Coordinates of C-alpha atoms and ligand atoms in Angstrom, one line a residue:
X1 CA 12.0 253.8 -58.7
X2 CA 13.3 250.3 -59.3
X3 CA 12.0 247.0 -58.4
X4 CA 14.4 244.6 -56.8
X5 CA 12.1 241.8 -57.0
X6 CA 10.5 239.4 -54.7
X7 CA 12.9 238.8 -51.8
X8 CA 13.0 235.9 -49.6
X9 CA 11.5 236.4 -46.2
X10 CA 9.6 239.5 -47.2
X11 CA 7.0 240.9 -44.9
X12 CA 3.4 240.3 -46.0
X13 CA 0.5 242.7 -46.6
X14 CA -3.1 241.6 -47.2
X15 CA -1.8 240.9 -50.9
X16 CA 0.8 238.4 -50.0
X17 CA 4.6 239.0 -49.8
X18 CA 5.6 242.5 -50.4
X19 CA 8.1 243.6 -53.1
X20 CA 11.6 245.3 -52.5
X21 CA 12.0 248.5 -54.3
X22 CA 14.7 251.3 -54.1
X23 CA 14.7 254.9 -55.4
X24 CA 17.2 255.4 -58.2
X25 CA 18.7 258.3 -59.9
X26 CA 20.5 258.2 -63.1
X27 CA 20.6 254.5 -62.9
X28 CA 22.1 254.4 -59.5
X29 CA 20.5 253.2 -56.4
X30 CA 19.8 256.1 -54.0
X31 CA 18.4 255.8 -50.4
X32 CA 17.0 253.2 -48.4
X33 CA 15.5 250.1 -49.8
X34 CA 11.9 249.4 -48.7
X35 CA 9.0 247.1 -49.0
X36 CA 5.7 247.9 -50.7
X37 CA 2.6 246.2 -51.7
X38 CA 3.0 244.1 -54.9
X39 CA -0.5 244.4 -56.2
X40 CA -1.5 248.1 -55.5
X41 CA 0.5 251.0 -57.0
X42 CA -1.9 253.3 -55.4
X43 CA -1.2 254.0 -51.7
X44 CA -5.0 254.5 -51.3
X45 CA -5.6 250.8 -52.0
X46 CA -2.9 249.3 -49.8
X47 CA -0.5 251.6 -47.8
X48 CA 1.8 248.8 -46.8
X49 CA 5.3 250.2 -46.3
X50 CA 8.5 249.0 -44.5
X51 CA 12.2 249.8 -44.7
X52 CA 14.3 247.0 -45.6
X53 CA 16.5 247.3 -42.5
X54 CA 13.8 248.3 -40.3
X55 CA 13.2 246.7 -36.9
X56 CA 9.7 245.8 -36.5
X57 CA 8.4 245.2 -32.9
X58 CA 6.6 242.2 -31.8
X59 CA 3.5 244.2 -31.1
X60 CA 3.6 245.7 -34.5
X61 CA 3.9 242.3 -36.2
X62 CA 1.0 241.0 -34.1
X63 CA -1.0 244.0 -35.2
X64 CA 0.0 243.5 -38.8
X65 CA -1.1 240.0 -38.8
X66 CA -4.5 240.9 -37.3
X67 CA -4.8 243.6 -39.9
X68 CA -4.1 241.1 -42.7
X69 CA -6.5 238.7 -41.4
X70 CA -9.2 241.4 -41.1
X71 CA -8.6 242.3 -44.7
X72 CA -9.5 239.0 -46.1
X73 CA -12.8 238.7 -47.9
X74 CA -15.8 238.2 -45.8
X75 CA -16.5 234.7 -47.2
X76 CA -14.0 231.9 -48.0
X77 CA -13.9 230.5 -51.5
X78 CA -15.5 227.2 -50.1
X79 CA -18.3 229.2 -48.5
X80 CA -18.9 231.1 -51.8
X81 CA -19.2 227.8 -53.7
X82 CA -21.6 226.6 -51.2
X83 CA -23.5 229.9 -51.4
X84 CA -23.6 229.4 -55.2
X85 CA -25.1 226.0 -55.0
X86 CA -28.0 227.3 -52.9
X87 CA -28.3 230.3 -55.1
X88 CA -29.0 228.3 -58.3
X89 CA -31.6 226.2 -56.5
X90 CA -33.7 229.4 -56.1
X91 CA -36.5 230.3 -58.6
X92 CA -35.1 233.2 -60.6
X93 CA -37.7 235.6 -58.9
X94 CA -35.7 235.0 -55.7
X95 CA -32.2 235.5 -57.0
X96 CA -30.8 238.9 -56.3
X97 CA -27.5 240.5 -56.6
X98 CA -26.3 243.5 -54.6
X99 CA -24.5 246.0 -56.9
X100 CA -22.9 247.8 -53.9
X101 CA -21.4 244.8 -52.3
X102 CA -20.9 242.9 -55.7
X103 CA -22.4 239.9 -54.0
X104 CA -25.1 237.2 -54.8
X105 CA -27.7 237.3 -52.0
X106 CA -29.5 234.5 -50.4
X107 CA -33.1 235.5 -49.3
X108 CA -32.2 235.7 -45.6
X109 CA -29.7 238.4 -46.4
X110 CA -32.1 240.8 -48.4
X111 CA -32.9 242.7 -45.2
X112 CA -29.2 243.6 -44.6
X113 CA -28.9 245.0 -48.1
X114 CA -32.4 246.8 -48.1
X115 CA -30.9 250.1 -48.9
X116 CA -28.6 249.1 -51.7
X117 CA -29.1 248.8 -55.4
X118 CA -30.2 245.3 -56.1
X119 CA -30.6 243.4 -59.5
X120 CA -33.4 241.0 -59.2
X121 CA -34.4 238.0 -61.3
X122 CA -30.9 236.8 -62.0
X123 CA -31.0 234.4 -64.9
X124 CA -28.8 231.4 -65.5
X125 CA -27.3 233.2 -68.3
X126 CA -26.3 236.0 -66.2
X127 CA -24.6 233.7 -63.8
X128 CA -22.7 232.2 -66.8
X129 CA -21.3 235.7 -67.7
X130 CA -20.1 237.1 -64.4
X131 CA -17.9 239.8 -66.2
X132 CA -21.1 241.4 -67.3
X133 CA -22.7 241.2 -64.0
X134 CA -19.9 242.6 -62.0
X135 CA -18.8 246.1 -62.7
X136 CA -15.3 246.2 -64.1
X137 CA -12.7 247.6 -61.5
X138 CA -11.2 250.1 -63.5
X139 CA -9.1 252.0 -61.0
X140 CA -6.1 252.5 -63.2
X141 CA -3.3 251.8 -60.9
X142 CA -4.6 248.6 -59.2
X143 CA -7.0 246.4 -61.1
X144 CA -7.2 248.0 -64.4
X145 CA -9.8 245.6 -65.4
X146 CA -10.3 246.1 -69.2
X147 CA -12.5 243.5 -70.8
X148 CA -12.0 242.0 -74.2
X149 CA -14.5 243.1 -76.8
X150 CA -16.5 239.9 -78.0
X151 CA -14.7 239.9 -81.3
X152 CA -11.2 239.7 -79.7
X153 CA -12.2 237.2 -77.2
X154 CA -13.7 234.9 -79.9
X155 CA -10.7 235.5 -82.1
X156 CA -8.3 234.3 -79.2
X157 CA -10.5 231.2 -78.4
X158 CA -10.6 230.1 -82.0
X159 CA -6.9 230.8 -82.5
X160 CA -5.9 228.6 -79.6
X161 CA -8.3 225.9 -80.6
X162 CA -7.0 225.8 -84.2
X163 CA -3.5 225.5 -82.7
X164 CA -4.6 222.3 -81.0
X165 CA -4.7 223.6 -77.3
X166 CA -7.4 222.0 -75.1
X167 CA -6.4 223.7 -71.8
X168 CA -6.1 227.3 -71.0
X169 CA -4.4 228.8 -67.9
X170 CA -6.2 232.1 -68.0
X171 CA -4.1 234.5 -65.8
X172 CA -6.1 237.8 -65.4
X173 CA -8.4 237.0 -68.3
X174 CA -11.7 236.4 -66.8
X175 CA -13.7 237.0 -69.9
X176 CA -11.8 234.5 -71.9
X177 CA -12.2 232.0 -69.0
X178 CA -16.0 232.7 -69.0
X179 CA -16.3 232.3 -72.8
X180 CA -14.7 228.9 -72.3
X181 CA -16.7 227.8 -69.4
X182 CA -20.0 228.9 -70.9
X183 CA -19.3 227.0 -74.2
X184 CA -18.1 223.8 -72.3
X185 CA -21.6 223.9 -70.5
X186 CA -23.7 224.4 -73.5
X187 CA -21.9 222.6 -76.5
X188 CA -21.5 218.9 -76.2
X189 CA -18.6 218.6 -78.6
X190 CA -16.6 221.6 -76.8
X191 CA -13.6 220.0 -75.0
X192 CA -11.6 223.0 -73.9
X193 CA -11.0 223.6 -70.3
X194 CA -9.9 226.7 -68.5
X195 CA -8.4 227.7 -65.0
X196 CA -8.7 231.2 -64.1
X197 CA -6.1 232.8 -61.8
X198 CA -6.9 236.4 -60.8
X199 CA -6.8 238.7 -57.9
X200 CA -10.5 239.7 -58.3
X201 CA -12.0 237.6 -55.6
X202 CA -15.5 238.4 -56.6
X203 CA -15.1 235.5 -59.3
X204 CA -15.0 233.0 -56.4
X205 CA -18.9 233.4 -56.1
X206 CA -19.3 231.8 -59.6
X207 CA -16.4 229.2 -59.9
X208 CA -15.4 226.1 -57.8
X209 CA -12.0 225.8 -56.5
X210 CA -11.1 223.8 -59.7
X211 CA -12.0 226.6 -61.9
X212 CA -10.6 229.7 -60.2
X213 CA -7.7 230.4 -57.9
X214 CA -7.3 233.7 -56.1
X215 CA -3.9 234.7 -57.3
X216 CA -1.5 237.7 -57.3
X217 CA 0.6 237.8 -60.5
X218 CA 3.0 240.4 -59.3
X219 CA 4.4 238.0 -56.5
X220 CA 3.0 234.5 -57.6
X221 CA 1.1 234.3 -54.6
X222 CA -1.8 231.8 -54.2
X223 CA -4.2 233.3 -51.4
X224 CA -5.6 229.7 -51.2
X225 CA -2.3 228.3 -50.1
X226 CA -1.1 224.8 -50.7
X227 CA -4.3 223.5 -51.8
X228 CA -4.7 226.2 -54.5
X229 CA -1.2 225.6 -55.6
X230 CA -1.9 222.0 -56.1
X231 CA -5.0 222.7 -58.2
X232 CA -2.9 224.8 -60.4
X233 CA -0.1 222.1 -60.6
X234 CA -2.7 219.4 -61.4
X235 CA -4.1 221.6 -64.2
X236 CA -0.8 222.1 -65.7
X237 CA -0.3 218.2 -66.1
X238 CA -1.2 217.5 -69.6
X239 CA -3.4 214.4 -69.0
X240 CA -4.7 212.6 -72.2
X241 CA -2.2 214.7 -74.3
X242 CA -4.4 217.7 -73.8
X243 CA -2.0 220.6 -74.7
X244 CA -2.1 223.7 -72.4
X245 CA -1.4 227.3 -73.2
X246 CA -1.3 230.3 -70.8
X247 CA -3.1 233.4 -71.8
X248 CA -2.4 236.4 -69.6
X249 CA -3.6 240.1 -70.0
X250 CA -2.0 242.1 -67.0
X251 CA -2.6 245.6 -66.0
X252 CA 0.0 247.9 -67.9
X253 CA 1.2 250.0 -65.0
X254 CA 4.8 248.9 -65.1
X255 CA 6.4 246.3 -63.1
X256 CA 7.2 244.1 -66.1
X257 CA 10.0 242.5 -64.2
X258 CA 7.5 241.3 -61.4
X259 CA 5.2 239.8 -64.0
X260 CA 8.0 238.2 -65.9
X261 CA 9.4 236.5 -62.6
X262 CA 5.9 235.1 -61.7
X263 CA 5.2 233.8 -65.3
X264 CA 8.7 232.1 -65.2
X265 CA 7.4 230.5 -62.0
X266 CA 4.4 229.2 -63.7
X267 CA 6.3 228.0 -66.7
X268 CA 8.7 226.1 -64.3
X269 CA 5.6 224.5 -62.5
X270 CA 4.6 223.3 -66.0
X271 CA 8.2 222.0 -66.8
X272 CA 8.2 220.2 -63.5
X273 CA 4.9 218.2 -64.2
X274 CA 5.5 214.7 -65.0
X275 CA 5.2 215.2 -68.9
X276 CA 7.9 213.9 -71.2
X277 CA 10.0 216.1 -73.2
X278 CA 9.5 219.4 -71.3
X279 CA 13.0 219.7 -70.3
X280 CA 14.1 222.2 -72.8
X281 CA 10.7 223.7 -73.9
X282 CA 8.8 226.6 -72.7
X283 CA 5.1 226.4 -71.9
X284 CA 3.2 228.1 -74.7
X285 CA 2.1 231.6 -73.9
X286 CA 0.1 234.5 -75.0
X287 CA 1.1 237.7 -73.2
X288 CA -1.3 240.5 -74.1
X289 CA 0.3 243.9 -73.6
X290 CA 0.8 247.1 -75.4
X291 CA 3.5 247.2 -78.2
X292 CA 5.6 250.0 -76.6
X293 CA 6.5 247.3 -74.0
X294 CA 8.1 245.0 -76.6
X295 CA 11.7 245.6 -75.7
X296 CA 10.9 245.1 -72.0
X297 CA 9.1 241.9 -72.7
X298 CA 11.8 240.7 -75.0
X299 CA 14.5 241.5 -72.3
X300 CA 12.8 238.7 -70.1
X301 CA 11.6 236.4 -72.9
X302 CA 13.9 236.5 -75.8
X303 CA 12.0 233.7 -77.5
X304 CA 8.9 235.9 -77.8
X305 CA 7.6 237.8 -80.8
X306 CA 5.0 240.5 -81.1
X307 CA 1.9 239.8 -83.3
X308 CA 0.3 242.7 -85.2
X309 CA -3.1 241.7 -84.1
X310 CA -4.9 244.7 -82.3
X311 CA -6.6 243.4 -79.1
X312 CA -9.8 245.4 -78.6
X313 CA -11.6 246.2 -75.2
X314 CA -15.2 246.8 -74.4
X315 CA -14.9 249.4 -71.6
X316 CA -11.9 251.1 -72.9
X317 CA -12.8 254.1 -75.1
X318 CA -9.3 254.5 -76.7
X319 CA -8.6 250.9 -77.2
X320 CA -11.2 250.0 -79.7
X321 CA -10.8 248.9 -83.2
X322 CA -9.7 251.6 -85.8
X323 CA -12.7 250.8 -88.1
X324 CA -15.2 252.2 -85.6
X325 CA -13.6 255.6 -86.2
X326 CA -11.7 255.4 -83.0
X327 CA -8.0 255.3 -82.3
X328 CA -6.4 251.9 -83.0
X329 CA -5.6 249.7 -80.1
X330 CA -2.0 249.6 -79.0
X331 CA -2.5 246.2 -77.4
X332 CA -0.9 243.2 -78.9
X333 CA -0.1 239.4 -78.4
X334 CA 3.3 238.4 -77.4
X335 CA 4.1 234.7 -78.0
X336 CA 6.6 232.1 -77.9
X337 CA 4.8 230.1 -80.6
X338 CA 6.2 230.2 -84.2
X339 CA 4.8 233.5 -85.7
X340 CA 3.8 231.9 -88.9
X341 CA 1.4 229.8 -87.0
X342 CA -0.6 232.7 -85.8
X343 CA -3.1 233.2 -88.5
X344 CA -4.7 236.8 -88.4
X345 CA -8.0 237.4 -90.0
X346 CA -7.8 238.7 -93.7
X347 CA -11.3 240.2 -93.4
X348 CA -10.0 242.6 -90.7
X349 CA -7.1 243.6 -93.0
X350 CA -4.1 241.5 -92.0
X351 CA -2.0 239.8 -94.7
X352 CA 0.7 237.4 -94.7
X353 CA 4.2 238.7 -95.4
X354 CA 6.1 235.8 -97.0
X355 CA 9.5 237.2 -96.2
X356 CA 8.7 237.8 -92.6
X357 CA 6.8 234.7 -92.4
X358 CA 4.1 236.2 -90.3
X359 CA 0.8 237.9 -90.5
X360 CA 0.9 241.7 -90.5
X361 CA -1.4 244.7 -90.5
X362 CA -2.4 245.8 -93.9
X363 CA -0.6 249.1 -93.4
X364 CA 2.6 247.6 -92.4
X365 CA 4.7 247.7 -95.4
X366 CA 7.6 245.4 -95.9
X367 CA 11.0 247.7 -95.7
X368 CA 13.5 246.5 -98.2
X369 CA 16.3 248.2 -96.3
X370 CA 15.5 246.7 -92.9
X371 CA 14.3 243.6 -94.6
X372 CA 11.2 243.4 -92.4
X373 CA 7.7 244.7 -91.7
X374 CA 8.7 247.4 -89.4
X375 CA 5.5 249.2 -88.3
X376 CA 4.5 248.6 -84.5
X377 CA 1.3 250.5 -84.6
X378 CA -0.3 249.5 -87.8
X379 CA 0.4 252.9 -89.6
X380 CA 2.9 252.8 -92.5
X381 CA 6.3 253.8 -91.1
X382 CA 9.1 255.4 -93.2
X383 CA 12.7 254.4 -93.5
X384 CA 15.4 256.9 -92.0
X385 CA 18.7 256.5 -93.6
X386 CA 20.6 258.3 -90.9
X387 CA 18.9 256.4 -88.1
X388 CA 19.3 253.1 -90.2
X389 CA 15.8 252.0 -89.2
X390 CA 12.0 252.9 -89.8
X391 CA 10.3 255.2 -87.7
X392 CA 6.8 256.5 -87.0
X393 CA 5.2 258.6 -90.0
X394 CA 5.0 261.8 -87.8
X395 CA 8.6 261.8 -86.9
X396 CA 11.5 263.7 -88.4
X397 CA 15.2 263.4 -88.2
X398 CA 16.6 266.0 -85.7
X399 CA 20.3 266.8 -86.3
X400 CA 20.7 268.1 -82.9
X401 CA 19.6 265.0 -81.1
X402 CA 20.9 262.8 -83.8
X403 CA 17.8 260.7 -84.0
X404 CA 14.2 260.7 -85.2
X405 CA 11.6 262.2 -83.0
X406 CA 8.7 264.2 -82.7
X407 CA 8.8 267.6 -84.6
X408 CA 7.8 269.3 -81.3
X409 CA 10.5 268.3 -78.7
X410 CA 13.1 270.0 -76.7
X411 CA 16.8 269.1 -77.9
X412 CA 18.0 268.3 -74.4
X413 CA 18.6 264.9 -73.4
X414 CA 18.4 263.2 -70.0
X415 CA 20.6 260.3 -69.2
X416 CA 17.8 258.1 -67.9
X417 CA 15.5 256.5 -70.1
X418 CA 11.7 256.7 -69.5
X419 CA 10.7 253.8 -67.3
X420 CA 7.9 252.7 -69.6
X421 CA 9.3 252.9 -73.1
X422 CA 13.0 253.1 -72.3
X423 CA 13.6 256.1 -74.6
X424 CA 15.4 259.1 -73.3
X425 CA 14.0 262.7 -73.2
X426 CA 11.0 262.3 -70.9
X427 CA 10.1 260.7 -67.7
X428 CA 7.5 257.9 -67.3
X429 CA 4.7 260.4 -66.2
X430 CA 5.2 262.2 -69.5
X431 CA 5.6 259.0 -71.7
X432 CA 3.8 259.7 -75.1
X433 CA 3.1 255.9 -75.2
X434 CA 0.8 256.0 -72.2
X435 CA -1.1 259.2 -73.1
X436 CA -4.4 257.4 -73.4
X437 CA -5.8 259.0 -70.3
Ligands
SAH501 N1 -9.0 241.4 -71.0 C1 -9.1 240.6 -69.9 C2 -9.1 241.3 -68.6 C3 -7.8 242.0 -68.4 S1 -7.9 243.3 -67.1 C4 -10.4 239.8 -70.1 O1 -11.4 240.4 -70.8 O2 -10.7 238.7 -69.7 C5 -6.6 242.7 -66.1 C6 -7.1 241.6 -65.2 O3 -6.0 241.3 -64.3 C7 -8.3 241.8 -64.3 O4 -9.2 240.7 -64.4 C8 -7.7 242.1 -62.9 O5 -8.6 241.7 -62.0 C9 -6.6 241.1 -63.0 N2 -5.5 241.7 -62.1 C10 -5.1 242.8 -61.7 N3 -4.1 243.0 -61.0 C11 -3.8 241.7 -60.6 C12 -2.8 240.8 -59.8 N4 -2.0 241.7 -59.0 N5 -2.9 239.6 -59.8 C13 -3.8 238.9 -60.6 N6 -4.7 239.5 -61.4 C14 -4.8 240.6 -61.4
ZN502 ZN1 -1.2 245.2 -50.2
ZN503 ZN1 7.7 241.7 -94.1
ZN504 ZN1 13.3 250.3 -92.6
ZN505 ZN1 16.4 259.5 -88.2

């Protein structure tokens, strides 16, 4: 399956313009092109489908519009902001949250939710950390909401503050946004601001239109239309010299090209703001993603480099820090900032490599032959003279395949590389990189 990208005049599903796909076999297009939902890779979440050359009747178009309207959230963002204003005026004994509907309830609504699980006595602290109150949408294929562990979130925030940034465009990083919002409301001298762009509309219950935009990062769609787009544009203007950085942590299920295309549009919006000297520059960015996507990201953003820092998550059993006895996290920071400026914590085992001019994992040894610190996963890699590069410690050189690979492998090659890691020999579904399920 290959993505042909956002197409002009694409039909819309409830998640905005659909993306154009085609089935491929051995690198060649095969069969009819079709549109499918940009956001939901699981047909159960959104079953939108249309052949590219299909004639859609007026009646079906009308029905589709009706369907799209009916599949918008029950309350608008504006209504949710008003509801929130009323909610905070209530004494905490009258503040309830419905866990089934994932909704703050006003007293008049209790009745309707009487046989649902309710959380009572919602505190101001709880309202300031919605990512703790809402349950994470973990369905792998669509939302894949994996929340930063406090340590990683704190690290990211301190890092960007130390780098001199005062504005953060948080794209799919509700927990980072929440940490910034909450500090801003509590600490007088804290002067960082954040705008959250996320497809999870539940957050509109907690943030105003200036703090949250309902956004789809696979098709660069602002659900709030021109007004929301304008909010984002305004935020990107660096008034008073407040420098901005975009931080994003998208779901890992593929579609790197769709993400890259949206991020380029956000970067273009920044470049077009009336700031001087943006012409040849890129908006600074942290793209948080697994290390095995390195080559795919560099295809789209050649100016990016991958940092060794391992990003940890709260609700992902396998993506927690190595020191807890668990497997190490494969998730890294990709950035277009100069690597030497990204200082990684020595107390967590990172050190500075003077040759590479960047911080690396303690296990990442500088290879004299490659002349770089070559490990991607934090373990010590070994140099293979035949492959002329460093490889994973568990690999060995196979003379049949003429490359290094796992001891246990079948020596037959398939022409097409894996969709995820680009390597030959397996399909996406069997990619060893994704074997965290
Ligand atoms: N680690 C981050 C959360 C990353 S999980 C944190 O702790 O802040 C991925 C995030 O992307 C989720 O918040 C999810 O709601 C959002 N997301 C998933 N699909 C999206 C889409 N199509 N457009 C925008 N955001 C999306
Ligand atoms: Zn959809
Ligand atoms: Zn080095
Ligand atoms: Zn080497
Ligand atoms: Zn080899």
